[in-house]
Amino acid sequence: MSKYVLGIESSCDDTGVAIIRDDGHICANMLASQYVEHEEFGGVVPEIAARAHLEKMDQLIIAAMRESGLNFNDLSAVAATCGPGLIGGVMVGMMAGKAIAAAHNLPFIAVNHLEAHLLTARLTNTVDMPYLCLLVSGGHTQILVAEDIDRYKRLGTTLDDALGEAFDKTAKMMGLPYPGGPYMQKLAQDYESRCAENGIDPKDIIAKYDLPAPLTQQKNLDFSFSGLKTAMRKHIDAIEADVISQQDAEELAYAFHQAVIKVLEKKLTRAIEQFKIDYQDALSALNTPPSLVVAGGVAANSFIRQALEDLTAAQNMTLIAPPVRLCSDNGAMIAWAGYERFKRGLVNELDFAARPRWPLDPNAEKRIGAGVKA
Ligand code: KG4
Ligand code: ZN
C-alpha cells in the first residue's frame, strides 16, 4: 500500500503545504508567498511573516488535503520545517504539524529546511549519495556534500550575505521591487538581447564596472558577497540622475551576474576537485557520473544554471537542477525530506523544540558573521 506524507513549510516568507506519495508523486502542493506583505519594506519582516503564515496555514492544509483526495488517516506521517529560519514562522508550521500528528496519532518528523532543499534532487531525479550540493537561497549560500540522509559535510559557507540577499539588496538599491533576484535576471537578459541585436559582445561591459569577485584568491570554499554589494552601491551612487536609466540598470545587472558567476565557478571548481578526491571510493562504486545538485531560490537564475551546466559538463559531472518551483521554498520538499527520514525510522517526539539555528553539519568550523547562514 502506498505511503503518503504531509509536509509543511513556513520558515521564511512562503507558506507551503504538500502531500507526496512514496514514489515521489506530488499529490498536492499549495503555496502562498508573502511578496505583497513585505514589498514596502524591501525585505522579510519576521513579525509580519509569522502572522501571514498563521492566516494562511489552515486554509492551505485543507486545500492540500482536498486536492489529494486523502483523509488525515490515510497519511503515514506529518513533517514540518522546525528550523533554521525565522522562529515565529517556524513555530506556526511546526505547531500545525504537531497538532495534526497528535490528533490523528501519526508520527511527527522535524525537518531541517536545508536538508529538504538538498533532498529535493531525489524527489525529481534518481541520484545516489554522495553528491555535491550548491545551496543558494535568500538565507543561505553553502557548498556541501550529501553523504547520507541526516549526514552532510559543509565545505564552505558565506561569511556575510547569502547570494539571494545580495541579489535582493542590490536590486533594492537600483529601485527594483522585492524580491529583486528575478528582476535582476530580466534586466541582464534584456541587456544580452540588446547586445545581440547590435552585434556587441555583452561581456565587454565587465571591464567598465570592474566588480570584485570576493574571496576567489583564497583557497577555502567560503563566500562573501558584501564587498560586491558595496561596489554596486558605489556605481549606483555615481549615477547622477534620480532614477537609473534602463541602459545603466541593464548594464549593472549584467555585470553583477558576471561577477557572481565568476565567484561560483572558481569556488565550485575547487569544491569539485576536493569532492572527487575525498569521496573517490564511494564515487567509483556508483554506476553514474558524480552529480552536482543545485538548490534554493537563486537556482532559478538562468545565467547561473547555464554556468553550472557548462562547468559540470567540463568536469564529467551531471548537474541536477530541480524545476524552479521546487528550488525555491515549498511544501513538497518538506514532505519528501519527511518521507526520506520516515523510511529510515527518523521520527521525532512532539516536544521537539524549534531551532532558529540548525547547521546541517554540526562538526563544521564556526564562521564569524555567518550566523544562521552557517
Ligand atoms: O529558497 P528561497 O525561495 O527562499 C529562501 O529560503 O531564502 O529563495 C529566495 C531567494 C530570493 O533572494 C530571490 O531573490 C532569489 O531567491 N531568486 C532569484 C531568482 N529567483 C529567486 N535570484 C536570482 N535570480 C532568480 N531568477
Ligand atoms: Zn529555503
mmCIF file of C-alpha atoms and ligand atoms in Angstrom:
data_model
loop_
_atom_site.group_PDB
_atom_site.id
_atom_site.type_symbol
_atom_site.label_atom_id
_atom_site.label_comp_id
_atom_site.label_asym_id
_atom_site.label_seq_id
_atom_site.Cartn_x
_atom_site.Cartn_y
_atom_site.Cartn_z
ATOM 1 C CA MET A 1 0.000 0.000 0.000
ATOM 2 C CA SER A 2 1.310 3.454 -0.893
ATOM 3 C CA LYS A 3 2.522 5.736 1.845
ATOM 4 C CA TYR A 4 1.684 9.449 1.959
ATOM 5 C CA VAL A 5 3.442 12.221 3.885
ATOM 6 C CA LEU A 6 2.117 15.700 4.583
ATOM 7 C CA GLY A 7 4.790 18.430 4.597
ATOM 8 C CA ILE A 8 4.556 21.959 5.997
ATOM 9 C CA GLU A 9 6.944 24.856 5.277
ATOM 10 C CA SER A 10 6.868 28.272 6.994
ATOM 11 C CA SER A 11 10.478 29.229 7.763
ATOM 12 C CA CYS A 12 10.681 32.421 5.718
ATOM 13 C CA ASP A 13 8.121 34.165 3.515
ATOM 14 C CA ASP A 14 6.428 31.215 1.795
ATOM 15 C CA THR A 15 3.686 29.147 3.382
ATOM 16 C CA GLY A 16 3.805 25.726 1.732
ATOM 17 C CA VAL A 17 1.726 22.610 2.312
ATOM 18 C CA ALA A 18 2.122 19.472 0.223
ATOM 19 C CA ILE A 19 1.385 15.779 0.173
ATOM 20 C CA ILE A 20 3.749 13.382 -1.541
ATOM 21 C CA ARG A 21 3.403 9.665 -2.249
ATOM 22 C CA ASP A 22 6.310 7.316 -1.532
ATOM 23 C CA ASP A 23 7.150 7.033 -5.273
ATOM 24 C CA GLY A 24 7.712 10.805 -5.458
ATOM 25 C CA HIS A 25 4.337 11.672 -6.943
ATOM 26 C CA ILE A 26 3.223 15.086 -5.691
ATOM 27 C CA CYS A 27 -0.454 14.699 -4.786
ATOM 28 C CA ALA A 28 -0.884 18.358 -3.790
ATOM 29 C CA ASN A 29 1.491 21.314 -3.454
ATOM 30 C CA MET A 30 -0.056 24.532 -2.124
ATOM 31 C CA LEU A 31 1.934 27.721 -1.831
ATOM 32 C CA ALA A 32 1.152 31.216 -0.556
ATOM 33 C CA SER A 33 4.005 33.702 -0.984
ATOM 34 C CA GLN A 34 4.169 36.916 1.002
ATOM 35 C CA TYR A 35 5.706 39.239 -1.611
ATOM 36 C CA VAL A 36 2.987 41.842 -1.184
ATOM 37 C CA GLU A 37 3.240 41.862 2.621
ATOM 38 C CA HIS A 38 6.995 42.550 2.628
ATOM 39 C CA GLU A 39 7.422 44.582 -0.550
ATOM 40 C CA GLU A 40 7.207 48.030 1.025
ATOM 41 C CA PHE A 41 9.963 47.071 3.495
ATOM 42 C CA GLY A 42 12.302 45.687 0.823
ATOM 43 C CA GLY A 43 12.894 42.515 2.845
ATOM 44 C CA VAL A 44 11.149 39.969 5.065
ATOM 45 C CA VAL A 45 9.768 41.399 8.324
ATOM 46 C CA PRO A 46 9.705 38.468 10.812
ATOM 47 C CA GLU A 47 6.581 39.513 12.730
ATOM 48 C CA ILE A 48 4.582 40.173 9.570
ATOM 49 C CA ALA A 49 5.784 36.852 8.155
ATOM 50 C CA ALA A 50 4.657 34.904 11.227
ATOM 51 C CA ARG A 51 1.200 36.485 11.155
ATOM 52 C CA ALA A 52 0.818 35.850 7.434
ATOM 53 C CA HIS A 53 1.741 32.156 7.922
ATOM 54 C CA LEU A 54 -0.855 31.930 10.675
ATOM 55 C CA GLU A 55 -3.552 33.453 8.476
ATOM 56 C CA LYS A 56 -2.876 31.088 5.552
ATOM 57 C CA MET A 57 -1.890 27.824 7.218
ATOM 58 C CA ASP A 58 -5.300 26.272 7.932
ATOM 59 C CA GLN A 59 -6.693 27.076 4.506
ATOM 60 C CA LEU A 60 -3.659 25.634 2.754
ATOM 61 C CA ILE A 61 -3.781 22.411 4.755
ATOM 62 C CA ILE A 62 -7.478 22.000 3.971
ATOM 63 C CA ALA A 63 -6.866 22.799 0.290
ATOM 64 C CA ALA A 64 -3.966 20.323 0.051
ATOM 65 C CA MET A 65 -5.977 17.524 1.686
ATOM 66 C CA ARG A 66 -8.920 18.221 -0.622
ATOM 67 C CA GLU A 67 -6.745 18.254 -3.730
ATOM 68 C CA SER A 68 -5.077 14.960 -2.782
ATOM 69 C CA GLY A 69 -8.442 13.283 -2.147
ATOM 70 C CA LEU A 70 -6.995 11.784 1.049
ATOM 71 C CA ASN A 71 -8.107 11.827 4.665
ATOM 72 C CA PHE A 72 -5.702 12.535 7.514
ATOM 73 C CA ASN A 73 -5.931 8.859 8.440
ATOM 74 C CA ASP A 74 -4.515 7.895 5.028
ATOM 75 C CA LEU A 75 -1.242 9.656 5.915
ATOM 76 C CA SER A 76 1.785 7.734 7.185
ATOM 77 C CA ALA A 77 3.479 10.753 8.783
ATOM 78 C CA VAL A 78 3.419 14.526 9.158
ATOM 79 C CA ALA A 79 6.584 16.543 8.514
ATOM 80 C CA ALA A 80 7.193 20.218 9.249
ATOM 81 C CA THR A 81 10.148 22.562 8.971
ATOM 82 C CA CYS A 82 11.450 23.040 12.521
ATOM 83 C CA GLY A 83 14.396 25.270 11.561
ATOM 84 C CA PRO A 84 16.564 27.025 10.626
ATOM 85 C CA GLY A 85 14.641 30.190 9.880
ATOM 86 C CA LEU A 86 12.559 32.971 11.364
ATOM 87 C CA ILE A 87 11.385 31.461 14.597
ATOM 88 C CA GLY A 88 7.854 32.951 14.637
ATOM 89 C CA GLY A 89 7.050 31.467 11.260
ATOM 90 C CA VAL A 90 8.759 28.152 12.015
ATOM 91 C CA MET A 91 6.595 27.774 15.139
ATOM 92 C CA VAL A 92 3.387 28.291 13.147
ATOM 93 C CA GLY A 93 4.125 25.417 10.739
ATOM 94 C CA MET A 94 5.664 23.184 13.381
ATOM 95 C CA MET A 95 2.661 23.529 15.705
ATOM 96 C CA ALA A 96 0.220 22.901 12.860
ATOM 97 C CA GLY A 97 2.137 19.721 12.007
ATOM 98 C CA LYS A 98 2.313 18.558 15.603
ATOM 99 C CA ALA A 99 -1.403 19.190 16.100
ATOM 100 C CA ILE A 100 -2.324 17.043 13.106
ATOM 101 C CA ALA A 101 0.099 14.327 14.215
ATOM 102 C CA ALA A 102 -1.342 14.355 17.750
ATOM 103 C CA ALA A 103 -4.975 14.406 16.648
ATOM 104 C CA HIS A 104 -4.566 11.538 14.176
ATOM 105 C CA ASN A 105 -1.936 9.578 16.067
ATOM 106 C CA LEU A 106 0.640 9.931 13.308
ATOM 107 C CA PRO A 107 4.449 10.046 13.541
ATOM 108 C CA PHE A 108 5.836 13.605 13.526
ATOM 109 C CA ILE A 109 9.028 14.418 11.615
ATOM 110 C CA ALA A 110 11.052 17.540 12.392
ATOM 111 C CA VAL A 111 12.629 18.612 9.113
ATOM 112 C CA ASN A 112 15.736 20.758 8.721
ATOM 113 C CA HIS A 113 14.818 23.196 5.940
ATOM 114 C CA LEU A 114 18.315 22.967 4.447
ATOM 115 C CA GLU A 115 18.245 19.175 4.318
ATOM 116 C CA ALA A 116 14.927 19.431 2.495
ATOM 117 C CA HIS A 117 16.472 21.720 -0.156
ATOM 118 C CA LEU A 118 19.294 19.224 -0.688
ATOM 119 C CA LEU A 119 16.998 16.194 -0.887
ATOM 120 C CA THR A 120 14.664 17.761 -3.471
ATOM 121 C CA ALA A 121 17.005 16.376 -6.143
ATOM 122 C CA ARG A 122 15.997 12.859 -5.057
ATOM 123 C CA LEU A 123 12.328 13.742 -5.420
ATOM 124 C CA THR A 124 12.783 14.807 -9.034
ATOM 125 C CA ASN A 125 15.722 12.630 -10.149
ATOM 126 C CA THR A 126 17.394 9.344 -9.356
ATOM 127 C CA VAL A 127 20.557 10.392 -7.596
ATOM 128 C CA ASP A 128 22.646 8.340 -5.215
ATOM 129 C CA MET A 129 24.777 9.722 -2.408
ATOM 130 C CA PRO A 130 27.362 11.079 -2.068
ATOM 131 C CA TYR A 131 26.625 14.145 -4.172
ATOM 132 C CA LEU A 132 27.963 17.681 -4.144
ATOM 133 C CA CYS A 133 25.466 20.468 -3.439
ATOM 134 C CA LEU A 134 25.346 24.180 -4.026
ATOM 135 C CA LEU A 135 22.643 25.718 -1.876
ATOM 136 C CA VAL A 136 21.891 29.290 -2.916
ATOM 137 C CA SER A 137 18.860 30.957 -1.388
ATOM 138 C CA GLY A 138 17.817 34.200 0.274
ATOM 139 C CA GLY A 139 19.043 32.887 3.621
ATOM 140 C CA HIS A 140 21.899 30.522 2.754
ATOM 141 C CA THR A 141 24.848 30.060 0.458
ATOM 142 C CA GLN A 142 26.725 26.855 1.112
ATOM 143 C CA ILE A 143 28.675 24.124 -0.617
ATOM 144 C CA LEU A 144 28.009 20.744 0.981
ATOM 145 C CA VAL A 145 28.383 17.054 0.376
ATOM 146 C CA ALA A 146 25.268 14.967 0.953
ATOM 147 C CA GLU A 147 26.880 11.815 2.356
ATOM 148 C CA ASP A 148 23.713 10.158 3.573
ATOM 149 C CA ILE A 149 20.292 11.111 4.918
ATOM 150 C CA ASP A 150 20.986 13.082 8.112
ATOM 151 C CA ARG A 151 24.723 13.270 7.286
ATOM 152 C CA TYR A 152 26.146 16.276 5.480
ATOM 153 C CA LYS A 153 29.606 17.797 5.264
ATOM 154 C CA ARG A 154 29.825 21.532 4.819
ATOM 155 C CA LEU A 155 32.736 22.531 2.603
ATOM 156 C CA GLY A 156 32.024 26.260 2.527
ATOM 157 C CA THR A 157 29.538 28.932 3.520
ATOM 158 C CA THR A 158 29.020 32.667 3.192
ATOM 159 C CA LEU A 159 30.695 34.877 5.761
ATOM 160 C CA ASP A 160 28.142 37.656 5.325
ATOM 161 C CA ASP A 161 25.263 37.977 2.842
ATOM 162 C CA ALA A 162 23.625 34.991 1.230
ATOM 163 C CA LEU A 163 23.627 35.168 -2.568
ATOM 164 C CA GLY A 164 19.871 35.772 -2.775
ATOM 165 C CA GLU A 165 20.252 38.529 -0.210
ATOM 166 C CA ALA A 166 22.979 40.139 -2.347
ATOM 167 C CA PHE A 167 20.629 39.991 -5.349
ATOM 168 C CA ASP A 168 17.761 41.462 -3.322
ATOM 169 C CA LYS A 169 19.775 44.233 -1.649
ATOM 170 C CA THR A 170 21.402 45.277 -4.918
ATOM 171 C CA ALA A 171 18.016 45.256 -6.625
ATOM 172 C CA LYS A 172 16.622 47.432 -3.850
ATOM 173 C CA MET A 173 19.443 49.958 -4.378
ATOM 174 C CA MET A 174 18.502 50.015 -8.045
ATOM 175 C CA GLY A 175 14.883 50.764 -7.165
ATOM 176 C CA LEU A 176 13.558 47.311 -8.136
ATOM 177 C CA PRO A 177 10.744 45.514 -6.275
ATOM 178 C CA TYR A 178 11.278 42.771 -3.682
ATOM 179 C CA PRO A 179 12.421 40.027 -4.123
ATOM 180 C CA GLY A 180 14.815 41.511 -6.632
ATOM 181 C CA GLY A 181 16.560 38.379 -7.985
ATOM 182 C CA PRO A 182 14.142 37.733 -10.854
ATOM 183 C CA TYR A 183 14.122 41.456 -11.817
ATOM 184 C CA MET A 184 17.914 41.498 -11.920
ATOM 185 C CA GLN A 185 17.835 38.446 -14.179
ATOM 186 C CA LYS A 186 15.322 40.099 -16.524
ATOM 187 C CA LEU A 187 17.482 43.228 -16.820
ATOM 188 C CA ALA A 188 20.591 41.170 -17.574
ATOM 189 C CA GLN A 189 18.679 39.156 -20.187
ATOM 190 C CA ASP A 190 17.425 42.354 -21.818
ATOM 191 C CA TYR A 191 20.982 43.620 -21.935
ATOM 192 C CA GLU A 192 22.143 40.417 -23.597
ATOM 193 C CA SER A 193 19.358 40.605 -26.202
ATOM 194 C CA ARG A 194 20.138 44.250 -26.943
ATOM 195 C CA CYS A 195 23.799 43.412 -27.428
ATOM 196 C CA ALA A 196 22.890 40.541 -29.744
ATOM 197 C CA GLU A 197 20.720 42.893 -31.855
ATOM 198 C CA ASN A 198 23.579 45.365 -32.125
ATOM 199 C CA GLY A 199 26.327 42.807 -32.673
ATOM 200 C CA ILE A 200 28.092 43.723 -29.414
ATOM 201 C CA ASP A 201 29.746 41.245 -27.052
ATOM 202 C CA PRO A 202 27.856 41.742 -23.755
ATOM 203 C CA LYS A 203 30.974 40.699 -21.817
ATOM 204 C CA ASP A 204 32.662 43.959 -22.929
ATOM 205 C CA ILE A 205 30.763 45.673 -20.129
ATOM 206 C CA ILE A 206 32.582 43.685 -17.412
ATOM 207 C CA ALA A 207 35.706 45.880 -17.677
ATOM 208 C CA LYS A 208 33.664 49.099 -17.405
ATOM 209 C CA TYR A 209 32.366 48.184 -13.939
ATOM 210 C CA ASP A 210 35.317 46.081 -12.761
ATOM 211 C CA LEU A 211 33.335 44.452 -9.944
ATOM 212 C CA PRO A 212 35.191 42.411 -7.317
ATOM 213 C CA ALA A 213 34.956 38.629 -7.055
ATOM 214 C CA PRO A 214 35.450 38.377 -3.272
ATOM 215 C CA LEU A 215 37.450 35.524 -1.728
ATOM 216 C CA THR A 216 38.282 33.922 -5.070
ATOM 217 C CA GLN A 217 42.009 34.351 -4.372
ATOM 218 C CA GLN A 218 41.639 32.266 -1.208
ATOM 219 C CA LYS A 219 41.876 28.505 -1.268
ATOM 220 C CA ASN A 220 38.915 27.968 1.061
ATOM 221 C CA LEU A 221 35.388 27.375 -0.225
ATOM 222 C CA ASP A 222 33.756 30.236 1.671
ATOM 223 C CA PHE A 223 31.879 33.102 0.076
ATOM 224 C CA SER A 224 31.486 36.801 0.795
ATOM 225 C CA PHE A 225 29.074 38.985 -1.126
ATOM 226 C CA SER A 226 29.035 42.179 0.914
ATOM 227 C CA GLY A 227 32.022 43.652 -0.985
ATOM 228 C CA LEU A 228 30.265 43.071 -4.277
ATOM 229 C CA LYS A 229 27.180 44.775 -2.910
ATOM 230 C CA THR A 230 29.258 47.778 -1.786
ATOM 231 C CA ALA A 231 30.910 48.016 -5.202
ATOM 232 C CA MET A 232 27.455 48.019 -6.805
ATOM 233 C CA ARG A 233 26.365 50.755 -4.407
ATOM 234 C CA LYS A 234 29.307 52.930 -5.470
ATOM 235 C CA HIS A 235 28.379 52.563 -9.140
ATOM 236 C CA ILE A 236 24.736 53.306 -8.399
ATOM 237 C CA ASP A 237 25.607 56.345 -6.254
ATOM 238 C CA ALA A 238 27.847 57.659 -9.023
ATOM 239 C CA ILE A 239 24.841 57.911 -11.332
ATOM 240 C CA GLU A 240 23.660 61.492 -11.056
ATOM 241 C CA ALA A 241 20.082 61.076 -12.267
ATOM 242 C CA ASP A 242 17.390 60.457 -9.614
ATOM 243 C CA VAL A 243 16.198 57.377 -11.456
ATOM 244 C CA ILE A 244 18.678 54.946 -13.027
ATOM 245 C CA SER A 245 18.229 54.754 -16.791
ATOM 246 C CA GLN A 246 17.163 51.472 -18.360
ATOM 247 C CA GLN A 247 20.546 51.193 -20.053
ATOM 248 C CA ASP A 248 22.516 51.684 -16.823
ATOM 249 C CA ALA A 249 20.260 49.253 -14.957
ATOM 250 C CA GLU A 250 20.696 46.579 -17.629
ATOM 251 C CA GLU A 251 24.472 47.017 -17.730
ATOM 252 C CA LEU A 252 24.771 46.921 -13.947
ATOM 253 C CA ALA A 253 22.583 43.830 -13.652
ATOM 254 C CA TYR A 254 24.575 42.052 -16.341
ATOM 255 C CA ALA A 255 27.923 42.967 -14.752
ATOM 256 C CA PHE A 256 26.601 41.834 -11.353
ATOM 257 C CA HIS A 257 25.637 38.435 -12.792
ATOM 258 C CA GLN A 258 29.063 38.011 -14.360
ATOM 259 C CA ALA A 259 30.811 38.795 -11.057
ATOM 260 C CA VAL A 260 28.603 36.284 -9.228
ATOM 261 C CA ILE A 261 29.237 33.623 -11.844
ATOM 262 C CA LYS A 262 32.980 34.163 -11.623
ATOM 263 C CA VAL A 263 32.837 33.523 -7.864
ATOM 264 C CA LEU A 264 30.641 30.442 -8.226
ATOM 265 C CA GLU A 265 32.827 28.976 -10.971
ATOM 266 C CA LYS A 266 36.035 29.468 -9.005
ATOM 267 C CA LYS A 267 34.699 28.028 -5.769
ATOM 268 C CA LEU A 268 32.871 25.139 -7.386
ATOM 269 C CA THR A 269 35.860 24.140 -9.492
ATOM 270 C CA ARG A 270 37.835 23.774 -6.274
ATOM 271 C CA ALA A 271 34.951 22.054 -4.498
ATOM 272 C CA ILE A 272 34.604 19.506 -7.309
ATOM 273 C CA GLU A 273 38.313 18.771 -7.186
ATOM 274 C CA GLN A 274 38.143 18.194 -3.421
ATOM 275 C CA PHE A 275 34.915 16.177 -3.683
ATOM 276 C CA LYS A 276 36.377 13.825 -6.293
ATOM 277 C CA ILE A 277 39.444 13.174 -4.138
ATOM 278 C CA ASP A 278 37.773 12.886 -0.734
ATOM 279 C CA TYR A 279 34.949 10.641 -1.964
ATOM 280 C CA GLN A 280 36.921 8.680 -4.557
ATOM 281 C CA ASP A 281 35.929 5.228 -3.302
ATOM 282 C CA ALA A 282 32.250 5.991 -2.842
ATOM 283 C CA LEU A 283 32.094 7.683 -6.246
ATOM 284 C CA SER A 284 33.731 4.799 -8.055
ATOM 285 C CA ALA A 285 31.114 2.467 -6.532
ATOM 286 C CA LEU A 286 28.355 4.496 -8.251
ATOM 287 C CA ASN A 287 27.345 3.422 -11.745
ATOM 288 C CA THR A 288 26.820 7.001 -12.823
ATOM 289 C CA PRO A 289 28.998 10.128 -13.121
ATOM 290 C CA PRO A 290 29.132 12.201 -9.917
ATOM 291 C CA SER A 291 26.403 14.804 -9.506
ATOM 292 C CA LEU A 292 26.241 18.449 -8.572
ATOM 293 C CA VAL A 293 22.867 19.361 -7.125
ATOM 294 C CA VAL A 294 21.815 22.998 -7.077
ATOM 295 C CA ALA A 295 19.034 24.090 -4.753
ATOM 296 C CA GLY A 296 17.451 27.213 -3.266
ATOM 297 C CA GLY A 297 15.619 30.131 -4.859
ATOM 298 C CA VAL A 298 18.674 31.533 -6.677
ATOM 299 C CA ALA A 299 18.972 28.211 -8.516
ATOM 300 C CA ALA A 300 16.105 29.565 -10.629
ATOM 301 C CA ASN A 301 18.518 32.042 -12.231
ATOM 302 C CA SER A 302 19.040 31.170 -15.892
ATOM 303 C CA PHE A 303 22.579 32.630 -16.085
ATOM 304 C CA ILE A 304 23.661 30.642 -13.038
ATOM 305 C CA ARG A 305 22.034 27.463 -14.336
ATOM 306 C CA GLN A 306 23.838 27.819 -17.659
ATOM 307 C CA ALA A 307 27.185 28.471 -15.966
ATOM 308 C CA LEU A 308 26.736 25.388 -13.766
ATOM 309 C CA GLU A 309 25.662 23.328 -16.765
ATOM 310 C CA ASP A 310 28.888 24.281 -18.600
ATOM 311 C CA LEU A 311 31.026 23.724 -15.520
ATOM 312 C CA THR A 312 29.671 20.259 -14.753
ATOM 313 C CA ALA A 313 29.861 19.169 -18.404
ATOM 314 C CA ALA A 314 33.552 20.151 -18.465
ATOM 315 C CA GLN A 315 34.112 18.148 -15.261
ATOM 316 C CA ASN A 316 32.279 14.994 -16.423
ATOM 317 C CA MET A 317 29.617 15.562 -13.840
ATOM 318 C CA THR A 318 25.845 15.699 -14.053
ATOM 319 C CA LEU A 319 24.063 18.865 -12.990
ATOM 320 C CA ILE A 320 20.799 18.240 -11.207
ATOM 321 C CA ALA A 321 18.731 21.399 -11.050
ATOM 322 C CA PRO A 322 15.166 20.690 -9.924
ATOM 323 C CA PRO A 323 12.379 22.684 -11.592
ATOM 324 C CA VAL A 324 12.248 26.280 -10.404
ATOM 325 C CA ARG A 325 9.053 25.840 -8.350
ATOM 326 C CA LEU A 326 10.777 23.089 -6.331
ATOM 327 C CA CYS A 327 14.079 25.020 -5.955
ATOM 328 C CA SER A 328 12.503 27.874 -4.009
ATOM 329 C CA ASP A 329 10.738 27.213 -0.703
ATOM 330 C CA ASN A 330 7.756 24.867 -0.970
ATOM 331 C CA GLY A 331 5.882 22.200 0.957
ATOM 332 C CA ALA A 332 6.773 19.297 -1.357
ATOM 333 C CA MET A 333 10.439 19.437 -0.397
ATOM 334 C CA ILE A 334 9.496 19.196 3.281
ATOM 335 C CA ALA A 335 7.112 16.309 2.660
ATOM 336 C CA TRP A 336 9.789 14.483 0.645
ATOM 337 C CA ALA A 337 12.530 15.060 3.253
ATOM 338 C CA GLY A 338 9.992 13.857 5.827
ATOM 339 C CA TYR A 339 9.426 10.694 3.812
ATOM 340 C CA GLU A 340 13.179 10.044 3.388
ATOM 341 C CA ARG A 341 13.609 10.343 7.176
ATOM 342 C CA PHE A 342 10.460 8.331 7.949
ATOM 343 C CA LYS A 343 11.786 5.496 5.753
ATOM 344 C CA ARG A 344 14.918 5.437 7.941
ATOM 345 C CA GLY A 345 12.912 5.444 11.162
ATOM 346 C CA LEU A 346 13.990 9.016 11.942
ATOM 347 C CA VAL A 347 10.836 10.262 13.654
ATOM 348 C CA ASN A 348 10.568 12.834 16.454
ATOM 349 C CA GLU A 349 8.696 13.383 19.670
ATOM 350 C CA LEU A 350 6.016 16.056 19.888
ATOM 351 C CA ASP A 351 8.161 18.064 22.296
ATOM 352 C CA PHE A 352 10.790 18.720 19.605
ATOM 353 C CA ALA A 353 11.843 22.383 20.031
ATOM 354 C CA ALA A 354 12.030 24.698 17.014
ATOM 355 C CA ARG A 355 15.614 25.591 16.101
ATOM 356 C CA PRO A 356 16.219 29.066 14.645
ATOM 357 C CA ARG A 357 19.803 27.914 14.020
ATOM 358 C CA TRP A 358 20.292 24.370 12.865
ATOM 359 C CA PRO A 359 23.525 23.721 10.970
ATOM 360 C CA LEU A 360 23.424 20.687 8.706
ATOM 361 C CA ASP A 361 26.984 19.833 9.613
ATOM 362 C CA PRO A 362 27.397 20.146 13.383
ATOM 363 C CA ASN A 363 31.143 19.490 13.047
ATOM 364 C CA ALA A 364 31.795 22.315 10.601
ATOM 365 C CA GLU A 365 34.056 25.063 11.871
ATOM 366 C CA LYS A 366 32.225 28.134 13.132
ATOM 367 C CA ARG A 367 32.403 31.108 10.796
ATOM 368 C CA ILE A 368 32.264 34.528 12.396
ATOM 369 C CA GLY A 369 29.458 36.568 10.896
ATOM 370 C CA ALA A 370 27.820 33.606 9.213
ATOM 371 C CA GLY A 371 25.106 33.290 11.912
ATOM 372 C CA VAL A 372 22.123 31.260 10.740
ATOM 373 C CA LYS A 373 23.715 31.204 7.300
ATOM 374 C CA ALA A 374 26.226 28.643 8.548
HETATM 375 O O1 KG4 B 1 14.874 29.476 -1.444
HETATM 376 P P1 KG4 B 1 14.069 30.739 -1.447
HETATM 377 O O2 KG4 B 1 12.728 30.725 -2.106
HETATM 378 O O3 KG4 B 1 13.845 31.248 -0.006
HETATM 379 C C1 KG4 B 1 14.830 31.213 0.968
HETATM 380 O O4 KG4 B 1 14.981 30.169 1.636
HETATM 381 O O5 KG4 B 1 15.538 32.243 1.049
HETATM 382 O O6 KG4 B 1 14.991 31.867 -2.126
HETATM 383 C C2 KG4 B 1 14.554 33.180 -2.298
HETATM 384 C C3 KG4 B 1 15.676 33.957 -2.960
HETATM 385 C C4 KG4 B 1 15.415 35.469 -3.025
HETATM 386 O O7 KG4 B 1 16.573 36.134 -2.588
HETATM 387 C C5 KG4 B 1 15.177 35.701 -4.519
HETATM 388 O O8 KG4 B 1 15.541 36.992 -4.970
HETATM 389 C C6 KG4 B 1 16.051 34.646 -5.130
HETATM 390 O O9 KG4 B 1 15.864 33.520 -4.313
HETATM 391 N N1 KG4 B 1 15.670 34.365 -6.512
HETATM 392 C C7 KG4 B 1 16.466 34.637 -7.559
HETATM 393 C C8 KG4 B 1 15.739 34.263 -8.711
HETATM 394 N N2 KG4 B 1 14.530 33.756 -8.327
HETATM 395 C C9 KG4 B 1 14.511 33.820 -6.956
HETATM 396 N N3 KG4 B 1 17.694 35.174 -7.612
HETATM 397 C C10 KG4 B 1 18.246 35.342 -8.829
HETATM 398 N N4 KG4 B 1 17.608 35.014 -9.988
HETATM 399 C C11 KG4 B 1 16.373 34.467 -9.978
HETATM 400 N N5 KG4 B 1 15.766 34.146 -11.121
HETATM 401 ZN ZN ZN B 2 14.872 27.876 1.512
#
